XYZ file of C-alpha atoms in Angstrom:
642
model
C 74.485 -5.533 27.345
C 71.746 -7.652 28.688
C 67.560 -7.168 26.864
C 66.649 -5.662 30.192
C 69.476 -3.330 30.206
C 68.709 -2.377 26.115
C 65.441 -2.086 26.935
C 66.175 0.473 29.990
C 68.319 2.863 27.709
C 65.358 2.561 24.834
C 63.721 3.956 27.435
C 65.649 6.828 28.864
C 66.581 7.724 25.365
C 63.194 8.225 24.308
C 62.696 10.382 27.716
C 65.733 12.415 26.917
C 64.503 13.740 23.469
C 63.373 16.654 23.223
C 60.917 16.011 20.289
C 57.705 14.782 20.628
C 57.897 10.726 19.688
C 54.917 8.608 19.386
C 54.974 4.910 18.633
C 52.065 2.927 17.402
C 51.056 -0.761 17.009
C 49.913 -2.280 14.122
C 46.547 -1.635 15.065
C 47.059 2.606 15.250
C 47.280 2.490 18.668
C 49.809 4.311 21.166
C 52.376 1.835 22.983
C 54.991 4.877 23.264
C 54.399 8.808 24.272
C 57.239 10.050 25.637
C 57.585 13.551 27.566
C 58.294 15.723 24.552
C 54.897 14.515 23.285
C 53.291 15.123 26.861
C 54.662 18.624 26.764
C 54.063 19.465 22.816
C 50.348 17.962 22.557
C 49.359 18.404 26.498
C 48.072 14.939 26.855
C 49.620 12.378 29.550
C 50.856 9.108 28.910
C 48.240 7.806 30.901
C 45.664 9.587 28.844
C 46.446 8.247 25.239
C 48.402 4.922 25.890
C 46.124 1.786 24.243
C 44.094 4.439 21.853
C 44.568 6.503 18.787
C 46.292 9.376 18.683
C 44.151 12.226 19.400
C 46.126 15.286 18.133
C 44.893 14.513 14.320
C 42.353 17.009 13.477
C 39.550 15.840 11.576
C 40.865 17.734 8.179
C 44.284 15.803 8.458
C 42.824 11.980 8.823
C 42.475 11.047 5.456
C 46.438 12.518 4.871
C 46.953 10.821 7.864
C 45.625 7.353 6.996
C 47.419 7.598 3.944
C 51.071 8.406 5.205
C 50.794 5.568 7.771
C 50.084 3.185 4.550
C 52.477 4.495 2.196
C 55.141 4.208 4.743
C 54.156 0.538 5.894
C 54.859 -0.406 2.261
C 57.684 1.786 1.018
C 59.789 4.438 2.830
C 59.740 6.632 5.847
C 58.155 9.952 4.653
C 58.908 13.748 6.275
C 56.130 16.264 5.776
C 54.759 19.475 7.270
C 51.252 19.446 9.023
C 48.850 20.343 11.582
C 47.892 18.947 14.833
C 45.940 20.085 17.772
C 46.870 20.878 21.475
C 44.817 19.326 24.321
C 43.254 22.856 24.514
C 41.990 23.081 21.179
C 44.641 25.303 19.744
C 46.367 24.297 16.439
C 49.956 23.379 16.290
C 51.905 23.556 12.860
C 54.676 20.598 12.969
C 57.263 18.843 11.432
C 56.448 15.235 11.239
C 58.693 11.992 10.366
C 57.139 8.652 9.798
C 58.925 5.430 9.717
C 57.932 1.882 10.061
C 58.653 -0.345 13.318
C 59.689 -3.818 13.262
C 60.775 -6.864 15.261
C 63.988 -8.448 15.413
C 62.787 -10.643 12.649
C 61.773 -7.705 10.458
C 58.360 -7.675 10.384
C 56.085 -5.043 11.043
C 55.264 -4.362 14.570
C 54.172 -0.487 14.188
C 54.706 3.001 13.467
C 57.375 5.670 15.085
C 56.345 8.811 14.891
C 58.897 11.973 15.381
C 57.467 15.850 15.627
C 58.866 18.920 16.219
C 57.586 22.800 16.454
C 57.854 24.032 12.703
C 58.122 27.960 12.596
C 58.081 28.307 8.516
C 60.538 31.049 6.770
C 58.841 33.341 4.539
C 59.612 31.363 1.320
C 58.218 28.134 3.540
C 55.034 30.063 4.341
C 54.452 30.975 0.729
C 54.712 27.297 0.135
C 52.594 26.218 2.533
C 50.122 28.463 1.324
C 50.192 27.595 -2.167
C 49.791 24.081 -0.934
C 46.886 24.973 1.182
C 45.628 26.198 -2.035
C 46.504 23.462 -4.081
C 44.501 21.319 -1.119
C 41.550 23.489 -1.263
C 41.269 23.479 -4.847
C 41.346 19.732 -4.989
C 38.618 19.506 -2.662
C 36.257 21.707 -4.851
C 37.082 19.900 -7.321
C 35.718 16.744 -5.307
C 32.697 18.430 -3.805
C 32.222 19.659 -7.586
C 32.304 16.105 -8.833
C 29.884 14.970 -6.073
C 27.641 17.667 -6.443
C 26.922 16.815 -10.313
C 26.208 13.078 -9.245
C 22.137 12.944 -8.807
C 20.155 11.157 -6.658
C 18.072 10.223 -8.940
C 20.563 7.850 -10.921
C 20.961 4.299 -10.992
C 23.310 2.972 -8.476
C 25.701 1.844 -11.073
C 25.796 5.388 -13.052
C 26.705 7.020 -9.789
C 29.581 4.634 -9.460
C 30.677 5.076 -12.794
C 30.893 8.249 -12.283
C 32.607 8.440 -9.296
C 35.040 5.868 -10.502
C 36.153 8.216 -13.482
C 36.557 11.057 -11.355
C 38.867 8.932 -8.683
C 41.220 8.363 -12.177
C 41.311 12.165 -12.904
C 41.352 13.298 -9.610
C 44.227 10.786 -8.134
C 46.161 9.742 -11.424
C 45.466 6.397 -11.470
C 45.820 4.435 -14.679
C 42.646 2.542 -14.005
C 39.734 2.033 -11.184
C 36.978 0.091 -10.335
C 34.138 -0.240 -7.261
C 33.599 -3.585 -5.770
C 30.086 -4.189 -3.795
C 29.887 -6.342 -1.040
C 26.919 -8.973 -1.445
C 26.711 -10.764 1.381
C 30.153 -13.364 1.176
C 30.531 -12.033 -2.018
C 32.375 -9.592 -4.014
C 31.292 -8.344 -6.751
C 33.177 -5.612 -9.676
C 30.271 -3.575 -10.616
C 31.574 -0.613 -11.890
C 35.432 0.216 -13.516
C 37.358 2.594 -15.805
C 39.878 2.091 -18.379
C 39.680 -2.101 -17.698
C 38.187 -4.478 -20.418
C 34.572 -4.274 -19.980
C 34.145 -8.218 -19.426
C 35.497 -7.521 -15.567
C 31.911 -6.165 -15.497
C 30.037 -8.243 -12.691
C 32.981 -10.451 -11.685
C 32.501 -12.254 -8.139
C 35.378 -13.530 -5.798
C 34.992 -14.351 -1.790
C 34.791 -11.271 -0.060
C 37.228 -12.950 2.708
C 40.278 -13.682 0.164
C 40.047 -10.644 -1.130
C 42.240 -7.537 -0.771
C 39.240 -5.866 0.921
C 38.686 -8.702 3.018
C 42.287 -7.713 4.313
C 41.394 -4.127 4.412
C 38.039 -4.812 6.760
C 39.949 -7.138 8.871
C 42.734 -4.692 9.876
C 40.027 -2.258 10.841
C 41.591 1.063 8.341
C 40.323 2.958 5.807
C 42.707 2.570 2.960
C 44.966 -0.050 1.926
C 48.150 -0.008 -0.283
C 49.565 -3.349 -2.187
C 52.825 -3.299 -4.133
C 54.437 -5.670 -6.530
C 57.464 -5.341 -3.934
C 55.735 -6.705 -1.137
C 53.009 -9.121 -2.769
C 52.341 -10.837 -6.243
C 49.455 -9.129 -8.122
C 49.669 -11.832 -10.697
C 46.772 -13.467 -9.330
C 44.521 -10.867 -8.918
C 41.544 -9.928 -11.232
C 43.372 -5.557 -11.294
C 46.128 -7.998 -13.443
C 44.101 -7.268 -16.486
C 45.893 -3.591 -16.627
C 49.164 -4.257 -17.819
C 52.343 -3.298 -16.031
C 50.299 -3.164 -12.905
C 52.282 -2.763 -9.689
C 50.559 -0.607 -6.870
C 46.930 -1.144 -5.852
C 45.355 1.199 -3.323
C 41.339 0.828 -2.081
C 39.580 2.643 0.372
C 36.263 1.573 2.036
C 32.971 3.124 0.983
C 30.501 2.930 4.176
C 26.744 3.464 3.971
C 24.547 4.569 7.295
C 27.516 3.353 9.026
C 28.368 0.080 7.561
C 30.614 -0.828 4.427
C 28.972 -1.254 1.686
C 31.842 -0.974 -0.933
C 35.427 -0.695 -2.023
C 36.674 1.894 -4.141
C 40.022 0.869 -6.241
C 42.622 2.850 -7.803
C 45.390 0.793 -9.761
C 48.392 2.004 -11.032
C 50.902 0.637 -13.801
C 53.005 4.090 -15.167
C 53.562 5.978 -11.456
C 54.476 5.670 -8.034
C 51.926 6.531 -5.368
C 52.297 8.964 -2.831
C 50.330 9.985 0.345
C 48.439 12.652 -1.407
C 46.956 9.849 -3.742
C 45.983 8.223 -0.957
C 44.464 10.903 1.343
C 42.579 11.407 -2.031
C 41.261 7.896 -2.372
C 40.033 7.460 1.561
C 38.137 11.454 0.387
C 36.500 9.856 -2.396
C 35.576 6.300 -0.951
C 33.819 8.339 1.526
C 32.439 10.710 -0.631
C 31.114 7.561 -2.604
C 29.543 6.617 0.653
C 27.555 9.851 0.834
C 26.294 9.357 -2.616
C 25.127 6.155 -2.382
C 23.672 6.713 0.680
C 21.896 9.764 -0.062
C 20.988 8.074 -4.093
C 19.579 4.826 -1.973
C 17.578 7.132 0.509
C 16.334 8.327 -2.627
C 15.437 5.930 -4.491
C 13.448 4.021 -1.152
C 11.556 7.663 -0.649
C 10.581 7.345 -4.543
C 9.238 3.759 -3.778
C 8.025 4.267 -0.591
C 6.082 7.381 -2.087
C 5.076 4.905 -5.196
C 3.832 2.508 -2.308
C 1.662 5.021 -0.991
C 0.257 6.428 -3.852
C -0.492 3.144 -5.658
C -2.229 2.200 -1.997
C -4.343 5.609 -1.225
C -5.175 5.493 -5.180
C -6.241 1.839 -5.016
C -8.345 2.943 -2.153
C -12.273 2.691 -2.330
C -12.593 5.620 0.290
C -11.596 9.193 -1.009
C -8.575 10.361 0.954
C -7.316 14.209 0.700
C -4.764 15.405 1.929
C -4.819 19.326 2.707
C -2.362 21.781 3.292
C -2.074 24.748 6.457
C -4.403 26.136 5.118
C -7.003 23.718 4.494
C -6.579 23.407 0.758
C -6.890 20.235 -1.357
C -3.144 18.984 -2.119
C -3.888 15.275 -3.193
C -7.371 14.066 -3.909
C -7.358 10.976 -4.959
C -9.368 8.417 -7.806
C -12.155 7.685 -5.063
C -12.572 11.273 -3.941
C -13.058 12.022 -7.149
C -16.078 9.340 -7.782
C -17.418 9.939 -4.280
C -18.345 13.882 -5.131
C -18.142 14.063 -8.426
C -15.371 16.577 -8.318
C -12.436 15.972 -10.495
C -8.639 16.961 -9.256
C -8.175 19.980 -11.472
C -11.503 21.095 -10.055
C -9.820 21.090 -5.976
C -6.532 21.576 -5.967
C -5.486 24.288 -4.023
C -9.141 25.044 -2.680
C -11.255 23.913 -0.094
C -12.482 20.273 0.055
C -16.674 20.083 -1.861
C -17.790 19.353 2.205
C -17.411 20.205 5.335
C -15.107 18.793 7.757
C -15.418 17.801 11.798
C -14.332 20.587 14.056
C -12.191 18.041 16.202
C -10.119 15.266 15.233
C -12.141 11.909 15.828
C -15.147 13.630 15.231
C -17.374 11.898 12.491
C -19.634 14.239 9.554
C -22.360 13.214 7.515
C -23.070 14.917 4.696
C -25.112 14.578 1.442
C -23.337 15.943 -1.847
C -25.396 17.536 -4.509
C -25.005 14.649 -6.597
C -27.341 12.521 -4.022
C -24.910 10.164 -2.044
C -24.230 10.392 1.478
C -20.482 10.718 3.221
C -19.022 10.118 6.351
C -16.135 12.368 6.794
C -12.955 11.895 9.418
C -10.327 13.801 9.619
C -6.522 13.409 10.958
C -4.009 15.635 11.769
C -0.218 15.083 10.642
C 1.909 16.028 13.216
C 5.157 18.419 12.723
C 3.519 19.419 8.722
C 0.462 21.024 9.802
C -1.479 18.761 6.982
C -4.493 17.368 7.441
C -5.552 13.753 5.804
C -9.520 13.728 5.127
C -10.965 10.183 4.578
C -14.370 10.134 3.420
C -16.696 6.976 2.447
C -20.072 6.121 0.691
C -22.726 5.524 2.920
C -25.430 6.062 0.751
C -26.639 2.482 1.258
C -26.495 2.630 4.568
C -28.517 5.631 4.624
C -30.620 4.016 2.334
C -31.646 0.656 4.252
C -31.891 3.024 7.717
C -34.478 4.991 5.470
C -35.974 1.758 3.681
C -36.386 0.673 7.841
C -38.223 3.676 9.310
C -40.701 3.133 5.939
C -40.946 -0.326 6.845
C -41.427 0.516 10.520
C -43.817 3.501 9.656
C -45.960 0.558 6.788
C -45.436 -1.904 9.445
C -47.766 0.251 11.771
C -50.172 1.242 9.149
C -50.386 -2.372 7.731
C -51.146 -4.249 11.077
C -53.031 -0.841 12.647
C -55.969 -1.087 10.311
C -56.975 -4.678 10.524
C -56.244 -4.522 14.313
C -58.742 -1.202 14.356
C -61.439 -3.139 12.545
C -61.211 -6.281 14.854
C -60.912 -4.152 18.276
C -63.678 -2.290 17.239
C -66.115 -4.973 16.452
C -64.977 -7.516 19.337
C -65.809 -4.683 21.411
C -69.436 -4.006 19.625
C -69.975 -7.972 20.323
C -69.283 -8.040 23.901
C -70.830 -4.581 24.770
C -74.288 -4.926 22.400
C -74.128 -8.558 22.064
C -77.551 -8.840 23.339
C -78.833 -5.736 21.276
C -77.822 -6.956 17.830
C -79.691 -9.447 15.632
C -78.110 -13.219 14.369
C -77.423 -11.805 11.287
C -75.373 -8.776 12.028
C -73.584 -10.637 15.080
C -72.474 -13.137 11.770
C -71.238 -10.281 9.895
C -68.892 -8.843 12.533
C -67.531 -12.004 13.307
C -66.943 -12.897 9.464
C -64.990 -9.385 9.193
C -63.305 -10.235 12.226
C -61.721 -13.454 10.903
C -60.946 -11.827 7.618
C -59.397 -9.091 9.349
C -57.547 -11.772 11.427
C -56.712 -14.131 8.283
C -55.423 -10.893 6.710
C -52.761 -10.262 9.476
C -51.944 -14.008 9.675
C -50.943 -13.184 5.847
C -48.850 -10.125 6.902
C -46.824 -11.911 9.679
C -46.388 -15.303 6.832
C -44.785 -12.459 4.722
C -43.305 -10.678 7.648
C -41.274 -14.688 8.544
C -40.881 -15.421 5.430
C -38.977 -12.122 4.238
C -36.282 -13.244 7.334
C -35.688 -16.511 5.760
C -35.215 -14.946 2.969
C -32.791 -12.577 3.995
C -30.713 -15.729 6.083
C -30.577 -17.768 2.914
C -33.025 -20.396 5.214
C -36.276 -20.443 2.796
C -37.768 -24.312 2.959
C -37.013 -25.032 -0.850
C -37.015 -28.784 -1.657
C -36.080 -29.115 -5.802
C -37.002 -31.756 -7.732
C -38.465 -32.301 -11.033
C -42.295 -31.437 -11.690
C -44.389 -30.141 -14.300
C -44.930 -26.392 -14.398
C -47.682 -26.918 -16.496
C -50.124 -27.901 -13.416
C -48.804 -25.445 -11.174
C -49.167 -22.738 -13.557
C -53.441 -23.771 -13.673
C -53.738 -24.283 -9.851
C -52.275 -20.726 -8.940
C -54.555 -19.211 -11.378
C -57.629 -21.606 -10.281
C -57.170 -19.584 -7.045
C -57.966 -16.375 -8.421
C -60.873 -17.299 -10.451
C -63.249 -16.397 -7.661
C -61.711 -13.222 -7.041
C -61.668 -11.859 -10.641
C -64.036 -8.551 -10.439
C -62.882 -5.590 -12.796
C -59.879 -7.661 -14.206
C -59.684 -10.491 -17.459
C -57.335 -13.220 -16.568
C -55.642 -15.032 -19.491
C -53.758 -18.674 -19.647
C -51.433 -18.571 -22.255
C -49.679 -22.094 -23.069
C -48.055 -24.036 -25.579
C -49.322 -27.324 -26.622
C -46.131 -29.058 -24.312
C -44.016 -27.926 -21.846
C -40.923 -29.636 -20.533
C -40.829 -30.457 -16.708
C -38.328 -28.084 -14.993
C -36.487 -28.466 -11.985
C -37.514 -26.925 -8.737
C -39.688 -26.765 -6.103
C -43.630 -26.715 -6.897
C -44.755 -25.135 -3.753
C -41.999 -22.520 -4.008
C -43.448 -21.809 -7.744
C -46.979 -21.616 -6.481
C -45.445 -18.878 -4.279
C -43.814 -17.200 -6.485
C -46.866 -17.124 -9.323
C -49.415 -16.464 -6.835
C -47.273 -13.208 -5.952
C -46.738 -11.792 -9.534
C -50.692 -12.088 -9.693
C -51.076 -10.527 -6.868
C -49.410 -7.590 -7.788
C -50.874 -7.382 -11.177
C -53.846 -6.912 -9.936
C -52.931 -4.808 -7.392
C -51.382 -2.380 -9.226
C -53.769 -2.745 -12.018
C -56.608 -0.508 -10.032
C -58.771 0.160 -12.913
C -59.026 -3.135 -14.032
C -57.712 -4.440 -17.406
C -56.458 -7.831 -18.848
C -53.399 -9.751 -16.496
C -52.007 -12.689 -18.791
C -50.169 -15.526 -17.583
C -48.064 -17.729 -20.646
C -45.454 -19.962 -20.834
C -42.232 -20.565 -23.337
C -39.267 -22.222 -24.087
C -35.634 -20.173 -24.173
C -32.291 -21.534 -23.791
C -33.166 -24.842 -22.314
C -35.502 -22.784 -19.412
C -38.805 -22.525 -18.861
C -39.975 -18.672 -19.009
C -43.639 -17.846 -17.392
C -44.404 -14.096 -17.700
C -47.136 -12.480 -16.101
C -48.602 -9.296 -17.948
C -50.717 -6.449 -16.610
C -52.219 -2.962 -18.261
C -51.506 -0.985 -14.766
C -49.504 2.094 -13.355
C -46.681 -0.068 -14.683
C -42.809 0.747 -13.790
C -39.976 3.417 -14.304
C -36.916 1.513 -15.841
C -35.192 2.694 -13.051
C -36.727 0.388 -10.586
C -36.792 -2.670 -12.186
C -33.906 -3.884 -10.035
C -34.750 -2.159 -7.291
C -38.041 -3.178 -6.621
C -36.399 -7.204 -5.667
C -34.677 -5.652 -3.117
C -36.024 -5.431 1.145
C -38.738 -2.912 1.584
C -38.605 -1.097 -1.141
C -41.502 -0.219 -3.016
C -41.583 1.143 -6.831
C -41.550 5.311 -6.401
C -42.834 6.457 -9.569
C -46.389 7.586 -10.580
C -48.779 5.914 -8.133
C -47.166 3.197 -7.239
C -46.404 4.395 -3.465
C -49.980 5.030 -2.575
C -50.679 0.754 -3.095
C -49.330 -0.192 0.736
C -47.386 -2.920 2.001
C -44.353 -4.091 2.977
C -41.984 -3.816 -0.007
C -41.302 -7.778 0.615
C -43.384 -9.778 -1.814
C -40.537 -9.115 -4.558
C -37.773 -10.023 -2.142
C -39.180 -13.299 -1.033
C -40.085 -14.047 -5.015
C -36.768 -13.103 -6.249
C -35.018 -15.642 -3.070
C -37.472 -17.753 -3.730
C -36.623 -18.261 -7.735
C -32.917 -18.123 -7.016
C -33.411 -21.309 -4.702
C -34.410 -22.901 -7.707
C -31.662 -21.860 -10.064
C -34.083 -19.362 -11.525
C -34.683 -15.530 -11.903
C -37.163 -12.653 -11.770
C -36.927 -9.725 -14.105
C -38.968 -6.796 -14.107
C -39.953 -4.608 -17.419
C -42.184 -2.279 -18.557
C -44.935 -3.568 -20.999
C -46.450 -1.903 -23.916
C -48.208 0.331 -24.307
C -48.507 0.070 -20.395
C -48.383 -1.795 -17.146
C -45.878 -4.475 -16.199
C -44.566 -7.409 -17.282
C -42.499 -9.915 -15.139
C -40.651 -13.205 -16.278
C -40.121 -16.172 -14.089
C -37.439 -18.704 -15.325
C -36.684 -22.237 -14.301
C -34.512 -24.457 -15.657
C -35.490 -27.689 -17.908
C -35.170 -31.104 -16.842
C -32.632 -32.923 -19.379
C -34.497 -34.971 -21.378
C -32.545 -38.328 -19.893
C -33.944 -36.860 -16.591
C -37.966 -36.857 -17.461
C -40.499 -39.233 -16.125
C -42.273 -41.100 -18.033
C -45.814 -40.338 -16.701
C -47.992 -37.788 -17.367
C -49.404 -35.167 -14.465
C -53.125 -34.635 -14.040
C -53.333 -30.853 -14.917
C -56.553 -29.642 -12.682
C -59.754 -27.671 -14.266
C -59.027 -24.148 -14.852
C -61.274 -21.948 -17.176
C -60.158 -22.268 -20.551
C -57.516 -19.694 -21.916
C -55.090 -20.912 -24.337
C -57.235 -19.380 -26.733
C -56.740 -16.012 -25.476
C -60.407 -16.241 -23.595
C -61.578 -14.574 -20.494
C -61.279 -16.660 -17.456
């Protein structure tokens, strides 16, 4: 008989049987459905040929999976089972497997015979004692998986699972190998010598290398049909079957799970089991990773909103305080214990977007946003100090409002008698005419001195001030400031202080005369009654150290760093009713800095002010030689008046 002709009765044999026969490549997928399997399932030929079968209900696959294996390595296996009609309905059959191979004897497939099973009574108490036996088994798995947290480690979960696959399955020994990249690697394993622990081989040489190439779930190797000699699983004597099943994570494998046997034979139970508990594993890992990137991803977020510097609460449905955090805390004053689960210390912006200003009772000023969460009905709150900001737009309208005053009073005085000169110029003797115009050039020399301070506070505040530094003696500039307010000295006693030597110092002279000339100023300015202002000189830590000394209103503690800053002003006792800008400090403080020197303020004793001016010495390497003509000033090292 010719191939064709063989081939022809093959055919027409497999069309005359009345049972339903399905053959299947390697691969799982149908190359043969004759008409008993058209006319038992309900599919066509057409329909199925070049896919998997699609009678296998989704509670049969794993048993499926595993009889396919355990027959491509041992013998043909008969069992009762369930498949589904094209309809939907289920179909309880009789179903032979047996291996398919080519004239060589390889293996080219599966045939698959069923027929209709109608079970006897003593059958169907069987069967139902094996559906029992089934259902039990798989509490028994969902038990084991329930009691593995998400909050273990990675490798306790696999422990874990790897013990129950030996109690569950009957395996001698197990183990879980984790894909890393190329790499394989034995993480976890049962009843092997513990230095397998963290052994690596190439993923691709690897029995589940073979098992992700051929596309199935489980895979069964056999001392008959392989060595396992070479193999790492050799370690458990007597070993002859090996059976893994693939462990996938979101959809991609992550892991194989490994049951070895040296005492038993295998069956497709054990394996059904195994492809159960790989995926199981799956779902564990999956669901401990999810875990363990919420924890982090929850640490992320908490270490961020915590690191914050703006106070961020987030509040429930019903507007309570869930999480405040460190900042919110600082910004009001309001502790955690003292807001969770009640409303926020301030009140929030009707709309989304919308921004609030508020002042707390403990002085500062916030700016309040708000943020809805979408699908929680939570709110975030985000809240920031703006007290400064508050504070310079305040300092800005005073400086506006002094501005006015300052310039309106000497402008008053000049419109008024310019106008007196040109309307009664004629009526009006020499001598008066002189007076008006000497008040009018003080008035203007005094607004020429308001508009210097005025240009010279914007330097200032640009970092742009003309300082040129170089070594000089501090001991002349010191007597030409004060030589400038000899003629002005009236209700005051002005006092020169100085040791027999001073070093030179490094800076700028003109910039000193500035800054000395301003500290005098102000000492007698704020001195009103009169009183001594002293002026002396020392030597600390290689810097020069002028202070200037006055028995005035004198200064709350609490300003004596904010009085250096833009238009500020001291607030306590009189202070605020002496005018101007609130710029003399600023410009003396920027001034000294230039230098490499400071301004301090303090209270003196038993009153008034004292301020210290440092600059620092010239090295003595660095000194001139030459001497510097100190000017006349009125004699106070004694302790004199001027």
């Amino acid at each position: 008989m010719s191939f064709e002709s063989a081939a022809c009765t093959a055919e027409a044999v497999l069309a005359a049987v009345a049972d339903a026969v399905v053959v299947l490549d390697t691969d799982q997928r149908v190359v043969q459905w004759n008409k008993g399997a058209e006319r038992m399932f309900g599919w066509t030929l057409a329909e199925v040929i070049g896919y998997p079968v699609p009678m296998v209900p989704d509670d049969r696959m794993a048993e499926y999976h595993a009889v396919l294996e355990r027959v491509r390595v041992s013998r043909p296996i008969s069992l009762t089972t369930r498949r589904v009609h094209h309809d939907g309905g289920p179909l309880e059959v009789r179903a032979s497997f047996n291996r398919l191979t080519d004239v060589h004897g390889a293996m080219a497939g599966w045939v698959c015979v069923f027929h209709p099973h109608t079970m006897t009574p003593s059958e169907g108490e069987l069967e139902q004692l094996h559906l029992a036996e089934r259902a039990q088994l798989v509490r028994r798995l969902t038990d084991v998986m329930t009691d593995i947290n998400a909050d273990l480690g990675l490798v306790e979960i696999l422990d874990g699972i790897v013990r129950s696959l030996t109690d569950l399955t009957g395996a001698d020994a197990g183990g879980f190998a984790l894909i890393e990249g190329d790499t394989l690697r034995l993480v976890s394993l049962t009843r092997l010598s513990d230095h397998l622990r963290g052994f690596e081989t190439s993923l691709k040489e690897s029995l589940f290398g073979e098992l992700l190439a051929s596309g199935k779930k489980v895979l069964l190797a056999t001392d008959d049909t392989r060595s396992l000699s070479d193999l790492i699983w050799s370690d458990l004597d007597g070993l002859h079957t090996i059976a893994l099943g693939v462990s996938d994570v979101q959809g991609r494998p992550y892991g194989a799970l490994y049951a070895l046997y040296s005492r038993r034979r295998v069956s497709h139970v054990e394996m059904e089991l195994l492809e159960l508990m790989a995926a199981h594993a799956g779902v564990a890992l999956g669901n401990a990773m999810t875990y363990r990137e919420t924890v982090r991803q929850r640490a992320h977020e908490h270490a961020i909103v915590d690191a914050s510097a703006d106070g961020i609460s987030v509040l429930d449905h019903s507007g309570r305080v869930r999480k405040w955090n460190r900042a919110a805390a600082e910004l009001t004053g309001y502790g955690l214990a003292s807001v969770i689960g009640r409303p926020p210390p301030f009140p929030l912006p009707v709309e989304p977007g919308q921004l609030v200003k508020y002042r707390m009772g403990n002085g500062r000023w916030l700016e309040i946003l708000v943020a809805d969460i979408s699908g929680t009905r939570e709110r975030v709150v985000d809240f920031r100090d703006i007290s400064p900001a508050k504070e310079l737009e305040e300092q800005k309208d005073l400086f506006l409002a002094t501005a006015g005053h300052e310039l309106r009073t000497p402008l008053t005085v000049v419109r008024g008698l310019s106008s007196t000169l040109a309307e009664r110029w004629d009526e009006i003797d020499e001598d008066e005419r002189r007076g008006h115009v000497r008040l009018i050039a003080d008035r203007a020399k005094r607004m020429a001195r308001l508009v210097d301070h005025l240009l010279l506070g914007a330097k200032a505040g640009s970092r742009q001030l003309p300082v040129r530094n170089r070594v000089f003696d501090v001991r002349g500039s010191l007597r030409e400031a004060l030589a400038a307010f000899v003629p002005l000295l009236a209700d005051h006693e002005l006092r020169l202080e100085l040791p027999a030597t001073l070093p030179e110092v490094f800076g700028d002279p003109d910039a000193t005369d500035v800054i000395i000339s301003q500290l005098l100023e102000n000492a007698f300015k704020y001195s009103p009654e009169g009183g001594a202002v002293s002026v002396s000189a020392g030597v600390e830590d290689q810097r020069v150290v002028v202070t200037v000394a006055d028995e005035g209103v004198g200064i709350d503690s609490v300003d004596t760093k904010r009085i250096f800053e833009r238009f500020v002003q001291g607030e306590s006792g009189d202070r605020r009713r002496f005018g101007g800008f609130g710029l003399g400090l600023y410009i003396v403080q920027r001034l000294a800095e230039a230098q490499n020197g400071h301004v301090s303020a303090h209270p003196n004793q038993p009153h008034g002010t004292r301020m210290r001016f440092t600059l620092q010495c010239v090295p003595d390497s660095a000194r001139g030689s030459g001497e510097t003509v100190e000017p006349p000033v009125p004699d106070g090292n004694s302790g004199g008046s001027a």
